[in-house]
mmCIF file of C-alpha atoms in Angstrom:
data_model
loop_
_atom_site.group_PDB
_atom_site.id
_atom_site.type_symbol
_atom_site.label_atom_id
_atom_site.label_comp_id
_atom_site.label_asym_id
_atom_site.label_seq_id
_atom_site.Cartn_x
_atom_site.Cartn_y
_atom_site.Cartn_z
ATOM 1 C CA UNK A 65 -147.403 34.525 -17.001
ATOM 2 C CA UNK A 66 -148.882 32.170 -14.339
ATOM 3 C CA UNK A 67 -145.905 29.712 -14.946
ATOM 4 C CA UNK A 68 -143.537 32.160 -15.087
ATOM 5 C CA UNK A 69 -140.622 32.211 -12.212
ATOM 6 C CA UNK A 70 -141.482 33.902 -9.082
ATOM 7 C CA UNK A 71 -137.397 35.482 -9.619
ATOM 8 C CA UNK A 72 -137.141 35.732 -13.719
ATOM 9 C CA UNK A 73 -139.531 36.206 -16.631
ATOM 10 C CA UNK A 74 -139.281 32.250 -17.778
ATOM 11 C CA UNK A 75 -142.056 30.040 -17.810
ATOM 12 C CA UNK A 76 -140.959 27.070 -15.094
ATOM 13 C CA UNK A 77 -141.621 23.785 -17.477
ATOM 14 C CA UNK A 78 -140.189 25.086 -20.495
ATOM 15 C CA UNK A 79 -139.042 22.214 -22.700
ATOM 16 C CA UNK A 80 -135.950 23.766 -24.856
ATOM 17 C CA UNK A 81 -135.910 24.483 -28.296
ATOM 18 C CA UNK A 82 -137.034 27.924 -27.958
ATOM 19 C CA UNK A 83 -135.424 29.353 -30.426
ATOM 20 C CA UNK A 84 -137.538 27.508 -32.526
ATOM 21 C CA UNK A 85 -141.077 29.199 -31.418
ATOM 22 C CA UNK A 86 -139.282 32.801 -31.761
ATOM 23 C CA UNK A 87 -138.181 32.004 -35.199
ATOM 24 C CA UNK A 88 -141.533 31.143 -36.130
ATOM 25 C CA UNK A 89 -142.959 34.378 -34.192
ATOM 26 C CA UNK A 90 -140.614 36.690 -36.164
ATOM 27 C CA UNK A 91 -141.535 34.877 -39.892
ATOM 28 C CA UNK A 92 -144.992 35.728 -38.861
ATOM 29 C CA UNK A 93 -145.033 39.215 -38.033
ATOM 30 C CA UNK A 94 -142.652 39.734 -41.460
ATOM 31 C CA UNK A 95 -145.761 38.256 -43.036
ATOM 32 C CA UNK A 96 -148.381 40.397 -40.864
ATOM 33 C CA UNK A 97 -146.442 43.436 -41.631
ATOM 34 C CA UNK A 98 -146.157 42.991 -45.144
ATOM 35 C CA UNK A 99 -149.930 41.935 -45.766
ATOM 36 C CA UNK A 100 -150.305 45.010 -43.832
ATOM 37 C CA UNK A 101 -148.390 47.360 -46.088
ATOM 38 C CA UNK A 102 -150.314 45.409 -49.095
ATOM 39 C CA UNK A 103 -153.624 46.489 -47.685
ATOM 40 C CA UNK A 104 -152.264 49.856 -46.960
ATOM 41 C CA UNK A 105 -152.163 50.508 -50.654
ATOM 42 C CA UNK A 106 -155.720 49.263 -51.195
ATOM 43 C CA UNK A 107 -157.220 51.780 -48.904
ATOM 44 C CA UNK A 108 -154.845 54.861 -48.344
ATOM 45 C CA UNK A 109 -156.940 56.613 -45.366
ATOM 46 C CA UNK A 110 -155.420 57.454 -42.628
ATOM 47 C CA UNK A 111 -157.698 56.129 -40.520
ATOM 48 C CA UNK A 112 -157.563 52.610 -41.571
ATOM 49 C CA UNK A 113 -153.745 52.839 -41.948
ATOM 50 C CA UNK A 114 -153.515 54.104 -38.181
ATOM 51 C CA UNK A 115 -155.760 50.758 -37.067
ATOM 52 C CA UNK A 116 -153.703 48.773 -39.319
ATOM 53 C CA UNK A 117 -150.424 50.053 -37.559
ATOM 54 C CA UNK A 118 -152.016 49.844 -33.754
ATOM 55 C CA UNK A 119 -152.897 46.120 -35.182
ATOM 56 C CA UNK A 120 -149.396 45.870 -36.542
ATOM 57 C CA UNK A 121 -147.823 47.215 -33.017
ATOM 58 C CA UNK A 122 -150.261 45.025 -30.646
ATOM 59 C CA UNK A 123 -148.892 41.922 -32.576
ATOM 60 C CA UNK A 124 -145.396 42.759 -32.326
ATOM 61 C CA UNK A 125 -145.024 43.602 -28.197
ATOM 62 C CA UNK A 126 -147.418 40.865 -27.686
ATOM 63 C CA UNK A 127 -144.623 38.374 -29.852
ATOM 64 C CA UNK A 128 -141.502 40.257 -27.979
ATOM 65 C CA UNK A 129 -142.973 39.569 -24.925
ATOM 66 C CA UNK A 130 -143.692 36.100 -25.127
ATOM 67 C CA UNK A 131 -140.250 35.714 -26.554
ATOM 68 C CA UNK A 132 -138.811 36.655 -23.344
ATOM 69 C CA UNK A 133 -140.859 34.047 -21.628
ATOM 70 C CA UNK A 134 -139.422 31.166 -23.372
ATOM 71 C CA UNK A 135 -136.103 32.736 -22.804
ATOM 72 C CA UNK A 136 -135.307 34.163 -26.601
ATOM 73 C CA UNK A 137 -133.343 37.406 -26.932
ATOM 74 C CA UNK A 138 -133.580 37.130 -30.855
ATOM 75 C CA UNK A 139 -137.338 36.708 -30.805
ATOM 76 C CA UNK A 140 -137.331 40.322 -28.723
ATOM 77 C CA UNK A 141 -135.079 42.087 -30.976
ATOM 78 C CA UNK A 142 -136.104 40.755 -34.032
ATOM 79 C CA UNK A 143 -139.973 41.864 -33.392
ATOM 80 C CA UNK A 144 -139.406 45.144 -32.015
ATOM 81 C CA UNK A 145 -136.918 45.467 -35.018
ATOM 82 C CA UNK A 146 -139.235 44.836 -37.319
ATOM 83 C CA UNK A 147 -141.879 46.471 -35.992
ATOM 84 C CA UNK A 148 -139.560 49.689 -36.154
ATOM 85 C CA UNK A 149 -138.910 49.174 -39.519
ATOM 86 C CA UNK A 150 -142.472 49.002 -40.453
ATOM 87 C CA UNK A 151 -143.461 52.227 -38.388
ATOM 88 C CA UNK A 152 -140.895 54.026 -40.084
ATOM 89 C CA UNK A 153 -141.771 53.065 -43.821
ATOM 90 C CA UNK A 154 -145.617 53.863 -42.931
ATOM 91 C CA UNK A 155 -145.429 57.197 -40.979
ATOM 92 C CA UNK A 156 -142.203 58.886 -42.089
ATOM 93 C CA UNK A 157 -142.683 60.869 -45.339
ATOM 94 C CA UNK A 158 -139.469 61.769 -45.429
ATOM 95 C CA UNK A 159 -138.398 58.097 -46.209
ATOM 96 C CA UNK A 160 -140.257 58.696 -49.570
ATOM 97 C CA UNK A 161 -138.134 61.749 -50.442
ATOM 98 C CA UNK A 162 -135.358 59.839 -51.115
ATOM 99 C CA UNK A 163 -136.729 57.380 -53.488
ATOM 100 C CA UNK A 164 -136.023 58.655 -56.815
ATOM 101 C CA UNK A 165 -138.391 57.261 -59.648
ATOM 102 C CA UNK A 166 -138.750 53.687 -60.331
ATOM 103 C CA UNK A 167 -135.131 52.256 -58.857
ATOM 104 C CA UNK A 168 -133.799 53.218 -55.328
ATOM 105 C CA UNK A 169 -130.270 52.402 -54.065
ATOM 106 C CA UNK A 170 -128.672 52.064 -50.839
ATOM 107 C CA UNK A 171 -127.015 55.186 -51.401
ATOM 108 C CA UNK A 172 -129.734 57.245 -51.685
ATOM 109 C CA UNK A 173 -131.577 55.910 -48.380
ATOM 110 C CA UNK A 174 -128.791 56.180 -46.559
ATOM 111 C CA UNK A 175 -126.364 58.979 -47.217
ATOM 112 C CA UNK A 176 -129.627 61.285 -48.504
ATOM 113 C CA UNK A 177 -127.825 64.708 -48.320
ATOM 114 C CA UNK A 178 -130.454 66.565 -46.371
ATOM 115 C CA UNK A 179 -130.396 63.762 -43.466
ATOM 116 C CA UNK A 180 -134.356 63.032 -43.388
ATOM 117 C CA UNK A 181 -133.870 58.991 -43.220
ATOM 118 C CA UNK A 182 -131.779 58.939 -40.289
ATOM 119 C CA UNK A 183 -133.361 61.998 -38.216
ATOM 120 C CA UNK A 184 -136.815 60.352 -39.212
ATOM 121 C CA UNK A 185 -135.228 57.007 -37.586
ATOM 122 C CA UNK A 186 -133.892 58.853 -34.500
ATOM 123 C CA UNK A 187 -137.531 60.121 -34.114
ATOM 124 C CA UNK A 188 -139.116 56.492 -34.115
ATOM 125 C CA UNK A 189 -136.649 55.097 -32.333
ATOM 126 C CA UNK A 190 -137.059 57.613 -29.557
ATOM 127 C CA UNK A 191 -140.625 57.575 -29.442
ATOM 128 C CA UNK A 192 -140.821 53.779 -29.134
ATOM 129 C CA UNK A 193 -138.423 53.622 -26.669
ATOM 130 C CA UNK A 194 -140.981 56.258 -24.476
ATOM 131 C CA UNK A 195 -143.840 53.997 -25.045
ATOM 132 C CA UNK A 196 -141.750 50.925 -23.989
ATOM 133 C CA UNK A 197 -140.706 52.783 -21.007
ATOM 134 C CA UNK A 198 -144.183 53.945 -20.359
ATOM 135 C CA UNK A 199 -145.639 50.295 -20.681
ATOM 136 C CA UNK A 200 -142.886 48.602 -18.098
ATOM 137 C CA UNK A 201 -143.806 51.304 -15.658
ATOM 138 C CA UNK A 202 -147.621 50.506 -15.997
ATOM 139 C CA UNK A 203 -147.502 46.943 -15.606
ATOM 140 C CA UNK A 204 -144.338 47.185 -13.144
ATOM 141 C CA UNK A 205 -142.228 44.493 -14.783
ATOM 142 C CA UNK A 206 -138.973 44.592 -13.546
ATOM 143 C CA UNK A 207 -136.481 44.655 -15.873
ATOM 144 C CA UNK A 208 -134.149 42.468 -13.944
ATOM 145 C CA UNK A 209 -136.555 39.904 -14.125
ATOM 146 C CA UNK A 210 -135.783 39.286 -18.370
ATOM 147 C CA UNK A 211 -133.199 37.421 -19.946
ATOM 148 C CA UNK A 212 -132.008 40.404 -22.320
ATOM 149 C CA UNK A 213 -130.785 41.861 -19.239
ATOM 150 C CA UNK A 214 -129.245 38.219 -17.818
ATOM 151 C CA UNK A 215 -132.147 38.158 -15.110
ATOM 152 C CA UNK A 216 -130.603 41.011 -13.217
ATOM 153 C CA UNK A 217 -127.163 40.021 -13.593
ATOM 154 C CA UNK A 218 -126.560 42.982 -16.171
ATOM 155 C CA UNK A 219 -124.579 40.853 -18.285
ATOM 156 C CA UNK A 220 -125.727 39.768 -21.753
ATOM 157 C CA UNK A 221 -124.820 36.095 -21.582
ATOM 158 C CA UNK A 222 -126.080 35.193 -24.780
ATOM 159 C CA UNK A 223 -124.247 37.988 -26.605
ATOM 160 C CA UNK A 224 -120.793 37.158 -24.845
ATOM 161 C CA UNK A 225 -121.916 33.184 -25.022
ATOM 162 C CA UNK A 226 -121.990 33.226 -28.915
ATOM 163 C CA UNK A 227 -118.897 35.528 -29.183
ATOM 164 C CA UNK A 228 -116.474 33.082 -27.159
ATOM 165 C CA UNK A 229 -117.276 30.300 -29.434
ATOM 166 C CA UNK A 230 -116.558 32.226 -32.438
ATOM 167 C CA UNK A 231 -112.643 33.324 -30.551
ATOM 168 C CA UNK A 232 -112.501 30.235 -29.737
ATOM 169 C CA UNK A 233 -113.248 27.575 -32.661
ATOM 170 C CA UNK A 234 -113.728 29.774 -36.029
ATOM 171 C CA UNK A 235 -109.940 29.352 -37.104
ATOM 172 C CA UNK A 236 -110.088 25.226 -36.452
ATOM 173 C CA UNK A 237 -113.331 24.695 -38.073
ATOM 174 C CA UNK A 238 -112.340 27.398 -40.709
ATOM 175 C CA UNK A 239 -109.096 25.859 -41.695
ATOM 176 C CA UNK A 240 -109.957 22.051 -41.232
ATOM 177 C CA UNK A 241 -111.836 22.854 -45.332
ATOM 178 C CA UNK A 242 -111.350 26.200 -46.454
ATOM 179 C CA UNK A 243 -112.177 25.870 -49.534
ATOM 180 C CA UNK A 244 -115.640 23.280 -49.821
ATOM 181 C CA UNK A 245 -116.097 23.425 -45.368
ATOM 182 C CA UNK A 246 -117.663 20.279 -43.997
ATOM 183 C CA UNK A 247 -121.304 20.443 -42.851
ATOM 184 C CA UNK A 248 -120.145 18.723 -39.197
ATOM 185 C CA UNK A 249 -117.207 20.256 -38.933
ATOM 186 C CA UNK A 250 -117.552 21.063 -35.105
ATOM 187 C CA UNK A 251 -118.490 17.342 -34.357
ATOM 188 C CA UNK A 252 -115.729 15.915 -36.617
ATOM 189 C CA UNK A 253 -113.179 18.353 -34.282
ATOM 190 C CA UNK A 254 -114.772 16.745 -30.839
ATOM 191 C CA UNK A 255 -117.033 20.476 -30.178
ATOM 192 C CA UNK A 256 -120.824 18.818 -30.871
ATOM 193 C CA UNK A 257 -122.645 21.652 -30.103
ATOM 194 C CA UNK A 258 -120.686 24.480 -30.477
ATOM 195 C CA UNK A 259 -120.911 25.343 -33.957
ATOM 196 C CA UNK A 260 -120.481 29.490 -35.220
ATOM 197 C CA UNK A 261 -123.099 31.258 -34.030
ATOM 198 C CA UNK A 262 -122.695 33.813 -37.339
ATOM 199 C CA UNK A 263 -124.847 33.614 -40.574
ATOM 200 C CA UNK A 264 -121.695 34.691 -42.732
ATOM 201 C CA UNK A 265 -118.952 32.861 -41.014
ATOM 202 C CA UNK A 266 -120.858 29.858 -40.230
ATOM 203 C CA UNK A 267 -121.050 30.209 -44.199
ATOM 204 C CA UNK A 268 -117.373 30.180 -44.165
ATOM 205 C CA UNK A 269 -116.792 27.100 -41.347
ATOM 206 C CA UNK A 270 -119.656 25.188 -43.369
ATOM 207 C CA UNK A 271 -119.780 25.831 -46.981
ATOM 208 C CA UNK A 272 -115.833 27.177 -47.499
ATOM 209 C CA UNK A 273 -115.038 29.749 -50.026
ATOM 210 C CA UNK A 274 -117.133 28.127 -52.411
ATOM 211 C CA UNK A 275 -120.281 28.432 -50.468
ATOM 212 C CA UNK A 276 -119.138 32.181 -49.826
ATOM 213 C CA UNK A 277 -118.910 33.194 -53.222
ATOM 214 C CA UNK A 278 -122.252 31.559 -54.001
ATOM 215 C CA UNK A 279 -124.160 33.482 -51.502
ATOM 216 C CA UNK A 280 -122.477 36.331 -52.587
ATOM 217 C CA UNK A 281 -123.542 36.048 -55.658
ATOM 218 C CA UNK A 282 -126.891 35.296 -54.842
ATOM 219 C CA UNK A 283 -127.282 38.207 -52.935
ATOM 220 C CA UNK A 284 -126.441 40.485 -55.548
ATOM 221 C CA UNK A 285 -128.565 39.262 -57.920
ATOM 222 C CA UNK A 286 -131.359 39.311 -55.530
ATOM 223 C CA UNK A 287 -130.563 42.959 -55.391
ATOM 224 C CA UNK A 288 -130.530 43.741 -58.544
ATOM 225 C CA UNK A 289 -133.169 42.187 -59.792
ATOM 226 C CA UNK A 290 -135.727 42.318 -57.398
ATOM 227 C CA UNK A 291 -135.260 45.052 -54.130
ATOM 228 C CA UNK A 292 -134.724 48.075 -56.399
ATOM 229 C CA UNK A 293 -138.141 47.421 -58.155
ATOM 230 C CA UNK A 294 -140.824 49.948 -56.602
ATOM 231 C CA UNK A 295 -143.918 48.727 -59.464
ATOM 232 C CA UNK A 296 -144.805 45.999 -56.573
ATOM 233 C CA UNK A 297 -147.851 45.767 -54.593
ATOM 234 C CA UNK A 298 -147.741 48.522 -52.076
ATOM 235 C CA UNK A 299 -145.903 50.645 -54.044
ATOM 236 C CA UNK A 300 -142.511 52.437 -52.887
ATOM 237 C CA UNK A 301 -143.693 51.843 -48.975
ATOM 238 C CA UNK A 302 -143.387 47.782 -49.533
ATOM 239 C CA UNK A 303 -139.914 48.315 -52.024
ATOM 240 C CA UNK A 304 -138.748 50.444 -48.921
ATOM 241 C CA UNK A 305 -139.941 47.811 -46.286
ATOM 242 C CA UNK A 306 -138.922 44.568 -47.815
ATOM 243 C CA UNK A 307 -135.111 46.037 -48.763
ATOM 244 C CA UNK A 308 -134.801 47.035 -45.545
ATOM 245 C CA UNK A 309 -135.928 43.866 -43.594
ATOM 246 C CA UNK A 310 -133.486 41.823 -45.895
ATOM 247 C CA UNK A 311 -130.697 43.870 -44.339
ATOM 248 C CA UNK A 312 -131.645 44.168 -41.075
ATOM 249 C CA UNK A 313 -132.248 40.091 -40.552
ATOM 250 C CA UNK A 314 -128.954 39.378 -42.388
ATOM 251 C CA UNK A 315 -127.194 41.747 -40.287
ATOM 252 C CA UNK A 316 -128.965 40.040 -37.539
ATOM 253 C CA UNK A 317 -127.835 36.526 -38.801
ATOM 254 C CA UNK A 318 -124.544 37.517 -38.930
ATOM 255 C CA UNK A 319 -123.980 38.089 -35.195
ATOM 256 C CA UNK A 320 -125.929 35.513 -33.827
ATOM 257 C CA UNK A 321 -126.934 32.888 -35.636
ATOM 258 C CA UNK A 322 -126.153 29.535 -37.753
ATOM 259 C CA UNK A 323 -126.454 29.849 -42.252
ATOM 260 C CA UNK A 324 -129.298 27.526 -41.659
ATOM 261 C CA UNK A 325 -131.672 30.424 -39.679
ATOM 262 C CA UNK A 326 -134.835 29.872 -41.113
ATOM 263 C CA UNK A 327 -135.834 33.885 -40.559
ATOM 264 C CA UNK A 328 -133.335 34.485 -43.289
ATOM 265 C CA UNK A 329 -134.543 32.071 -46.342
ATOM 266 C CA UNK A 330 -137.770 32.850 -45.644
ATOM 267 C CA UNK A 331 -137.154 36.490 -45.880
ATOM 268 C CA UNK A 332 -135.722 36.073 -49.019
ATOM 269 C CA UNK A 333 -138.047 33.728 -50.096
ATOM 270 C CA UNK A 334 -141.069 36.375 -49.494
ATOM 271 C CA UNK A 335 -139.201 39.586 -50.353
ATOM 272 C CA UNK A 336 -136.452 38.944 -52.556
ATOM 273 C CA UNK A 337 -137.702 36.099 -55.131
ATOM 274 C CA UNK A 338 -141.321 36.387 -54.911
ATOM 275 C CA UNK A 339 -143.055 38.385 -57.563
ATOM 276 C CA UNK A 340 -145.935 41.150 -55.981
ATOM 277 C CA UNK A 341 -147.610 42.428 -59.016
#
């Protein structure tokens, strides 16, 4: 905070890259989270899960905050994202009513007839949002002074940033390969730099159709075989948590950021092919 602007929340003699650190920062509060849930099951009082989750939550503002200092939007979103997620699978009970047996689907999460997931996740959301607001107010930041809100300019420049470059290159770099893509296709078309800033149609620029309909498949499979599966450690909680962190960061990825996001792959590495038994 002491080299922070005296006019925006950026330290002064930031060196780029910063995407970099808040990648890193949101791989390790997936990791904190999930240990979390682990030990959860181990000791099932409420007492130690309410510690673990005030741990959980310290971790997570601390991480969204520094994220804003070195001038990363994703690193704020993706913590406080994740750190809704994991609120919800611990404290909601309703999330469990709609778990049926050993194998859950989307289906039943979502479209529950009785509502309980999303009124549960209106609750959370709500609630967070009151502490957030209650925390600004106490420490008087300004939130003019943050880059999610384009340092007072009320204009999300990253968001709108990422979004012209897809209008304005996807259809060259898509049709210069359609079918294999070319791993440099934005420097072999004279736009260094500007490559799509989405997981699934950077997939498409990139990797072609091919590459497309090996992620697919990939993905179902992953599905399948793995995210239904509730005899893990931490029980129906974790199956609920690591599902739903999958989705959320490829959603994520799929606005904002390059195939290659390294939140992503490790995601899948830790929820989707690794075995908790």
């Amino acid at each position: 905070m002491s080299s922070s602007s005296d006019r925006q929340l950026l330290v002064l003699d930031s060196a780029g890259a910063y995407q970099r650190p808040a990648d890193l920062m949101i791989m390790s509060l997936m990791l904190i989270a999930a240990v979390s849930l682990v030990a959860n099951e181990k000791n099932k009082t409420i007492t130690f899960i309410s510690i673990n989750a005030l741990c959980v939550s310290i971790v997570a503002m601390t991480l969204s905050l520094v994220s804003q200092l070195l001038g990363s939007n994703m690193g704020l979103v993706g913590c406080l994202a994740i750190l809704i997620i994991y609120l919800f699978c611990v404290f909601f009970k309703e999330t469990q009513k709609v778990i049926n047996g050993v194998d859950f689907y989307l289906s039943k999460v979502l479209l529950n007839r009785k509502g309980n997931f999303w009124l549960a996740a209106i609750k959370l959301v709500l609630s967070l949002f009151l502490v957030f607001s209650l925390l600004v107010t106490l420490f008087d930041i300004p939130f003019d002074m943050l880059r999610i809100t384009g340092y007072g300019s009320g204009e999300a420049s990253s968001v709108n940033s990422r979004f012209a470059i897809i209008k304005k290159n996807f259809i060259d770099q898509l049709a210069y390969n359609p079918i294999f893509g070319h791993s440099e296709v934005e420097t072999l078309l004279n736009t260094k730099g500007e490559y799509i800033h989405s997981f699934v149609l950077s997939l498409a620029t990139h990797t072609g159709l091919i590459g497309l309909i090996l992620f697919g498949l990939m993905m179902f499979f992953v599905y399948r075989e793995r995210l239904r599966g509730t005899n893990l450690a931490g029980g129906q909680t974790f199956s609920l948590f690591r599902i739903s962190i999958i989705l959320f960061i490829l959603l994520l990825g799929s606005f904002f950021t390059f195939y290659a996001w390294m939140p992503f792959w490790f995601a899948l590495g830790l929820f989707g092919f690794s075995r908790h038994t």
